[in-house]
Amino acid sequence: MPGTLFVVATPIGNLEDVTLRALRILREVSVIAAEDTRRTARLLQHYSISTPTTSLHEHNERTRTPGLIARLHGGESVALVSDAGTPIVSDPGAFLVAAAHAAGIRVEPIPGPSAAIAALSASGLAEREFVFVGFPPPRAGARRAWLERLAAEPRVLVLYEAPHRIRATLTAMLELLGDRVVTLGRELTKAHEQLVVRPISELLGDDFEERGEFTVVVSGFRPNKEANVALSPTRVAAEFGDMTKNGSLGRRDAIRQLADRYHIPSRQIFALLEEAKTSFE
C-alpha cells in the first residue's frame, strides 16, 4: 500500500507556533523533504525529532521527485516542508504534489502558519475577499506592468517582498495604485517583529529597517463614482497643463497626483491624456 505525502506547515518565526499534529507527522514519516535542510534542522532539533531529511528546492525538485514518488509507492510516507510557513505558497513543492496526485498517492495537508494570513488577520483591512499575489517581479519594468494589472482590483491584495526591493516596490505602488493604506509586516512572529498600518506616502517617509521578510497588505481599489462622472479627457488635460505649467511639476508626479485626486489608477489618467491629445491633432 502506498504511503502518504504530507504537506506540513511549519513556523514562520516563533517555534512555538507549530501544531501538535505537525510535530507528530514529522516524527512518524520516513523522510522529510525540506526546502533548506539546515533551517528545518533547527526546528527538528528544538523538538528532538530525528527523522532524516532530504533537500527539495526549486533547483532540484524535478530530479528529486521521481525518487520520492518511488519511496511513496514503496509504502513510505513523506513530509514536505518549506523554509517557513505553508509549503507551495510562493515556495517550491508544487511539482512533487502534482506528481503524487498523478501517481494515485494520497496527499494530506497539515495546516498551520502562513505569513500572508497572519498579516491579513492583523491588518484591519480584511474584508470578505482578498487576493494573494505572491512576489512582484524583480525587474522594474515587469514590476510596473504587474502593478498596473492590479491597479483596478477591488479586493484586498496580499503580497511578499524582499528587503532590498521593498522601498522600490512601495514607490511604484504609490505611483501606480495611489496613496492607499497598507499594512507592512516585517519579521512576523520573530523577535524584531514590526506591523504598521499607514498610507504608502507615510511609510516611504519613515526610515524603516529594510531587513528581514516583508508581507504587505494593500487596500483594494475604490472608485470615486461622482468624480468619474464628471471626468473627461479635456478636463484631465486642462488640469494636467495647469500642474505642469512652467515646469512646476514633472509629468509623472502630475499624473500620480491626478490619479490620487480622482481615485483611479495612473494608467487611466495617462489614457485620458492620450485621448485628449488625439482629439486636438
Short mmCIF file of C-alpha atoms in Angstrom, two decimals:
data_model
loop_
_atom_site.label_atom_id
_atom_site.label_comp_id
_atom_site.label_asym_id
_atom_site.label_seq_id
_atom_site.Cartn_x
_atom_site.Cartn_y
_atom_site.Cartn_z
CA MET A 1 0.00 0.00 0.00
CA PRO A 2 1.46 3.42 -0.97
CA GLY A 3 2.46 5.88 1.69
CA THR A 4 1.08 9.41 2.13
CA LEU A 5 2.61 12.71 1.12
CA PHE A 6 2.01 15.17 3.96
CA VAL A 7 2.23 18.89 3.13
CA VAL A 8 3.24 20.28 6.52
CA ALA A 9 3.08 23.94 7.56
CA THR A 10 5.92 24.97 9.90
CA PRO A 11 6.52 28.14 11.97
CA ILE A 12 7.30 31.40 10.17
CA GLY A 13 9.44 32.54 13.08
CA ASN A 14 8.36 31.61 16.58
CA LEU A 15 8.95 27.87 17.01
CA GLU A 16 6.02 27.64 19.43
CA ASP A 17 3.60 28.20 16.52
CA VAL A 18 3.95 24.64 15.22
CA THR A 19 0.90 22.41 15.71
CA LEU A 20 0.91 19.19 17.72
CA ARG A 21 -0.26 17.32 14.64
CA ALA A 22 2.63 18.69 12.57
CA LEU A 23 5.13 17.51 15.19
CA ARG A 24 3.59 14.04 15.23
CA ILE A 25 3.72 13.75 11.44
CA LEU A 26 7.33 14.95 11.31
CA ARG A 27 8.25 12.20 13.80
CA GLU A 28 6.31 9.43 12.05
CA VAL A 29 7.23 9.87 8.37
CA SER A 30 10.19 8.07 6.79
CA VAL A 31 11.76 11.23 5.38
CA ILE A 32 11.23 14.99 5.36
CA ALA A 33 11.64 16.76 2.02
CA ALA A 34 12.83 20.22 3.05
CA GLU A 35 13.46 23.38 1.05
CA ASP A 36 16.55 24.02 3.20
CA THR A 37 17.62 21.11 5.40
CA ARG A 38 19.71 23.43 7.62
CA ARG A 39 16.74 25.63 8.51
CA THR A 40 14.49 22.63 9.05
CA ALA A 41 17.17 21.08 11.29
CA ARG A 42 16.70 23.92 13.80
CA LEU A 43 13.01 23.06 14.18
CA LEU A 44 13.69 19.33 14.42
CA GLN A 45 16.45 19.80 16.98
CA HIS A 46 14.23 22.08 19.09
CA TYR A 47 11.62 19.31 19.35
CA SER A 48 14.08 16.39 19.46
CA ILE A 49 12.92 14.91 16.15
CA SER A 50 15.43 12.62 14.46
CA THR A 51 13.64 11.91 11.15
CA PRO A 52 16.11 12.10 8.22
CA THR A 53 15.77 14.97 5.75
CA THR A 54 16.47 15.43 2.06
CA SER A 55 16.63 18.70 0.16
CA LEU A 56 13.84 19.64 -2.24
CA HIS A 57 14.15 23.16 -3.64
CA GLU A 58 13.45 25.00 -6.88
CA HIS A 59 16.71 23.85 -8.48
CA ASN A 60 16.41 20.10 -7.80
CA GLU A 61 12.67 19.45 -7.41
CA ARG A 62 12.25 17.80 -10.80
CA THR A 63 15.22 15.48 -10.34
CA ARG A 64 14.38 14.55 -6.72
CA THR A 65 10.65 13.95 -7.30
CA PRO A 66 10.91 10.53 -9.06
CA GLY A 67 12.87 9.08 -6.13
CA LEU A 68 10.38 10.41 -3.58
CA ILE A 69 7.45 9.04 -5.62
CA ALA A 70 9.18 5.65 -5.70
CA ARG A 71 9.54 5.71 -1.91
CA LEU A 72 5.86 6.64 -1.55
CA HIS A 73 4.88 3.78 -3.87
CA GLY A 74 7.00 1.50 -1.68
CA GLY A 75 4.88 2.31 1.36
CA GLU A 76 6.96 5.06 2.95
CA SER A 77 5.36 8.36 3.94
CA VAL A 78 7.00 11.71 3.18
CA ALA A 79 6.57 15.14 4.77
CA LEU A 80 7.04 18.18 2.53
CA VAL A 81 8.12 21.37 4.34
CA SER A 82 9.35 24.77 3.20
CA ASP A 83 11.76 27.12 4.96
CA ALA A 84 8.84 28.59 6.89
CA GLY A 85 5.07 28.67 6.74
CA THR A 86 2.81 26.71 4.41
CA PRO A 87 4.62 24.90 1.57
CA ILE A 88 3.98 25.83 -2.07
CA VAL A 89 2.63 29.31 -1.17
CA SER A 90 5.44 31.15 -3.01
CA ASP A 91 7.67 28.18 -2.20
CA PRO A 92 8.71 25.00 -4.10
CA GLY A 93 6.83 21.71 -3.89
CA ALA A 94 4.06 22.03 -6.47
CA PHE A 95 5.79 19.63 -8.88
CA LEU A 96 6.08 16.91 -6.22
CA VAL A 97 2.45 17.33 -5.13
CA ALA A 98 1.22 17.19 -8.74
CA ALA A 99 3.31 14.08 -9.39
CA ALA A 100 1.88 12.41 -6.28
CA HIS A 101 -1.67 13.08 -7.41
CA ALA A 102 -0.86 11.78 -10.90
CA ALA A 103 0.57 8.60 -9.35
CA GLY A 104 -2.55 7.98 -7.26
CA ILE A 105 -0.77 8.73 -3.99
CA ARG A 106 -2.70 10.29 -1.12
CA VAL A 107 -1.76 13.92 -0.41
CA GLU A 108 -2.75 15.25 3.00
CA PRO A 109 -2.38 18.89 4.10
CA ILE A 110 -1.28 19.63 7.66
CA PRO A 111 -2.40 23.26 8.08
CA GLY A 112 -0.62 25.82 10.16
CA PRO A 113 1.24 29.16 9.96
CA SER A 114 1.18 31.40 6.89
CA ALA A 115 2.72 34.88 6.76
CA ALA A 116 0.04 36.06 4.32
CA ILE A 117 -2.84 35.04 6.59
CA ALA A 118 -1.07 36.28 9.72
CA ALA A 119 -0.57 39.76 8.23
CA LEU A 120 -4.09 39.88 6.80
CA SER A 121 -5.67 38.93 10.12
CA ALA A 122 -3.87 41.76 11.96
CA SER A 123 -4.15 44.39 9.21
CA GLY A 124 -7.60 45.78 9.91
CA LEU A 125 -8.06 45.78 6.13
CA ALA A 126 -9.51 42.26 5.80
CA GLU A 127 -12.85 42.07 4.07
CA ARG A 128 -14.83 39.20 2.59
CA GLU A 129 -12.40 38.67 -0.26
CA PHE A 130 -8.68 39.07 -0.78
CA VAL A 131 -6.15 38.12 -3.44
CA PHE A 132 -2.74 36.63 -2.66
CA VAL A 133 -0.39 37.68 -5.46
CA GLY A 134 2.96 36.35 -4.22
CA PHE A 135 6.19 38.22 -5.03
CA PRO A 136 6.27 41.11 -7.53
CA PRO A 137 8.66 40.65 -10.47
CA PRO A 138 12.20 41.73 -9.52
CA ARG A 139 12.82 43.92 -12.58
CA ALA A 140 11.41 47.44 -12.53
CA GLY A 141 9.62 47.31 -15.90
CA ALA A 142 7.97 43.97 -15.23
CA ARG A 143 7.04 45.11 -11.73
CA ARG A 144 5.32 48.24 -13.11
CA ALA A 145 3.33 46.16 -15.61
CA TRP A 146 2.38 43.73 -12.83
CA LEU A 147 1.14 46.55 -10.60
CA GLU A 148 -0.77 48.17 -13.46
CA ARG A 149 -2.72 44.94 -13.96
CA LEU A 150 -3.66 45.02 -10.26
CA ALA A 151 -4.47 48.74 -10.06
CA ALA A 152 -8.23 48.34 -10.53
CA GLU A 153 -8.54 45.20 -8.36
CA PRO A 154 -11.27 45.96 -5.76
CA ARG A 155 -10.23 43.15 -3.40
CA VAL A 156 -7.53 43.45 -0.75
CA LEU A 157 -4.09 42.47 -2.10
CA VAL A 158 -1.57 40.44 -0.10
CA LEU A 159 2.00 40.12 -1.34
CA TYR A 160 5.51 39.28 -0.24
CA GLU A 161 8.63 41.31 -0.97
CA ALA A 162 12.37 41.00 -0.41
CA PRO A 163 14.07 43.59 1.85
CA HIS A 164 16.32 45.01 -0.89
CA ARG A 165 13.29 45.70 -3.13
CA ILE A 166 10.64 46.80 -0.61
CA ARG A 167 11.22 50.56 -0.99
CA ALA A 168 11.23 50.38 -4.81
CA THR A 169 8.02 48.36 -4.76
CA LEU A 170 6.28 50.78 -2.38
CA THR A 171 7.40 53.70 -4.57
CA ALA A 172 5.95 52.05 -7.67
CA MET A 173 2.75 51.25 -5.78
CA LEU A 174 2.36 54.91 -4.79
CA GLU A 175 2.68 55.98 -8.40
CA LEU A 176 0.51 53.29 -9.98
CA LEU A 177 -2.04 52.44 -7.27
CA GLY A 178 -2.29 55.78 -5.49
CA ASP A 179 -1.66 56.61 -1.85
CA ARG A 180 -3.53 53.64 -0.42
CA VAL A 181 -3.47 52.44 3.16
CA VAL A 182 -1.25 49.40 3.52
CA THR A 183 -0.17 47.12 6.32
CA LEU A 184 3.55 46.47 6.29
CA GLY A 185 4.62 43.40 8.26
CA ARG A 186 8.30 42.68 8.85
CA GLU A 187 9.75 39.59 10.51
CA LEU A 188 6.31 38.41 11.63
CA THR A 189 6.32 36.30 14.85
CA LYS A 190 10.09 36.86 15.25
CA ALA A 191 11.85 38.80 18.00
CA HIS A 192 12.02 42.04 15.96
CA GLU A 193 8.50 41.86 14.50
CA GLN A 194 7.03 45.09 13.13
CA LEU A 195 3.47 45.70 11.93
CA VAL A 196 2.46 49.19 10.81
CA VAL A 197 -0.70 50.42 9.07
CA ARG A 198 -0.25 53.69 7.16
CA PRO A 199 -0.68 55.33 3.75
CA ILE A 200 2.15 54.43 1.38
CA SER A 201 3.47 58.01 1.33
CA GLU A 202 3.93 57.99 5.10
CA LEU A 203 5.70 54.64 5.01
CA LEU A 204 8.12 55.93 2.40
CA GLY A 205 8.77 58.96 4.59
CA ASP A 206 9.74 56.71 7.50
CA ASP A 207 13.22 55.36 7.98
CA PHE A 208 12.05 51.75 8.40
CA GLU A 209 14.62 48.99 8.52
CA GLU A 210 14.99 47.27 5.15
CA ARG A 211 15.91 43.89 6.61
CA GLY A 212 14.05 40.62 7.05
CA GLU A 213 11.00 39.28 5.27
CA PHE A 214 8.15 41.64 4.33
CA THR A 215 4.45 40.89 3.96
CA VAL A 216 2.32 43.70 2.53
CA VAL A 217 -1.48 44.01 2.73
CA VAL A 218 -2.90 46.64 0.36
CA SER A 219 -6.42 48.09 0.47
CA GLY A 220 -8.43 47.44 -2.69
CA PHE A 221 -9.31 49.94 -5.43
CA ARG A 222 -12.26 52.18 -4.56
CA PRO A 223 -13.52 54.27 -7.49
CA ASN A 224 -14.95 57.70 -6.78
CA LYS A 225 -18.14 57.44 -8.83
CA GLU A 226 -19.10 61.11 -8.58
CA ALA A 227 -15.67 62.25 -9.75
CA ASN A 228 -15.65 59.75 -12.59
CA VAL A 229 -18.96 61.01 -13.97
CA ALA A 230 -17.50 64.49 -14.48
CA LEU A 231 -14.08 63.27 -15.59
CA SER A 232 -13.30 63.79 -19.27
CA PRO A 233 -10.13 63.84 -21.40
CA THR A 234 -10.47 67.61 -21.84
CA ARG A 235 -10.78 68.21 -18.10
CA VAL A 236 -7.84 65.96 -17.27
CA ALA A 237 -5.68 67.62 -19.94
CA ALA A 238 -6.54 71.08 -18.61
CA GLU A 239 -5.68 70.16 -15.02
CA PHE A 240 -2.52 68.39 -16.17
CA GLY A 241 -1.49 71.52 -18.08
CA ASP A 242 -2.02 73.73 -15.02
CA MET A 243 0.00 71.37 -12.83
CA THR A 244 2.98 71.12 -15.20
CA LYS A 245 2.97 74.78 -16.34
CA ASN A 246 6.38 76.45 -16.15
CA GLY A 247 7.91 73.18 -15.02
CA SER A 248 6.32 73.45 -11.59
CA LEU A 249 5.61 69.71 -11.52
CA GLY A 250 7.02 66.83 -13.51
CA ARG A 251 4.83 64.76 -15.85
CA ARG A 252 4.98 61.60 -13.73
CA ASP A 253 4.21 63.43 -10.47
CA ALA A 254 1.31 65.26 -12.09
CA ILE A 255 -0.21 62.00 -13.34
CA ARG A 256 0.16 60.45 -9.90
CA GLN A 257 -1.49 63.43 -8.19
CA LEU A 258 -4.39 63.35 -10.64
CA ALA A 259 -4.78 59.63 -10.03
CA ASP A 260 -4.90 60.29 -6.27
CA ARG A 261 -7.40 63.13 -6.74
CA TYR A 262 -9.84 61.03 -8.73
CA HIS A 263 -9.10 57.69 -7.05
CA ILE A 264 -8.26 55.91 -10.29
CA PRO A 265 -5.06 54.17 -11.48
CA SER A 266 -2.33 56.30 -13.06
CA ARG A 267 -2.69 54.38 -16.33
CA GLN A 268 -6.27 55.63 -16.68
CA ILE A 269 -5.09 59.24 -16.30
CA PHE A 270 -2.44 58.56 -18.94
CA ALA A 271 -5.06 57.07 -21.26
CA LEU A 272 -7.29 60.15 -20.85
CA LEU A 273 -4.34 62.42 -21.64
CA GLU A 274 -3.56 60.40 -24.77
CA GLU A 275 -7.23 60.61 -25.78
CA ALA A 276 -7.19 64.39 -25.32
CA LYS A 277 -4.01 64.67 -27.37
CA THR A 278 -5.57 62.69 -30.22
CA SER A 279 -8.69 64.90 -30.28
CA PHE A 280 -6.56 68.02 -30.72
CA GLU A 281 -4.49 66.58 -33.60
#
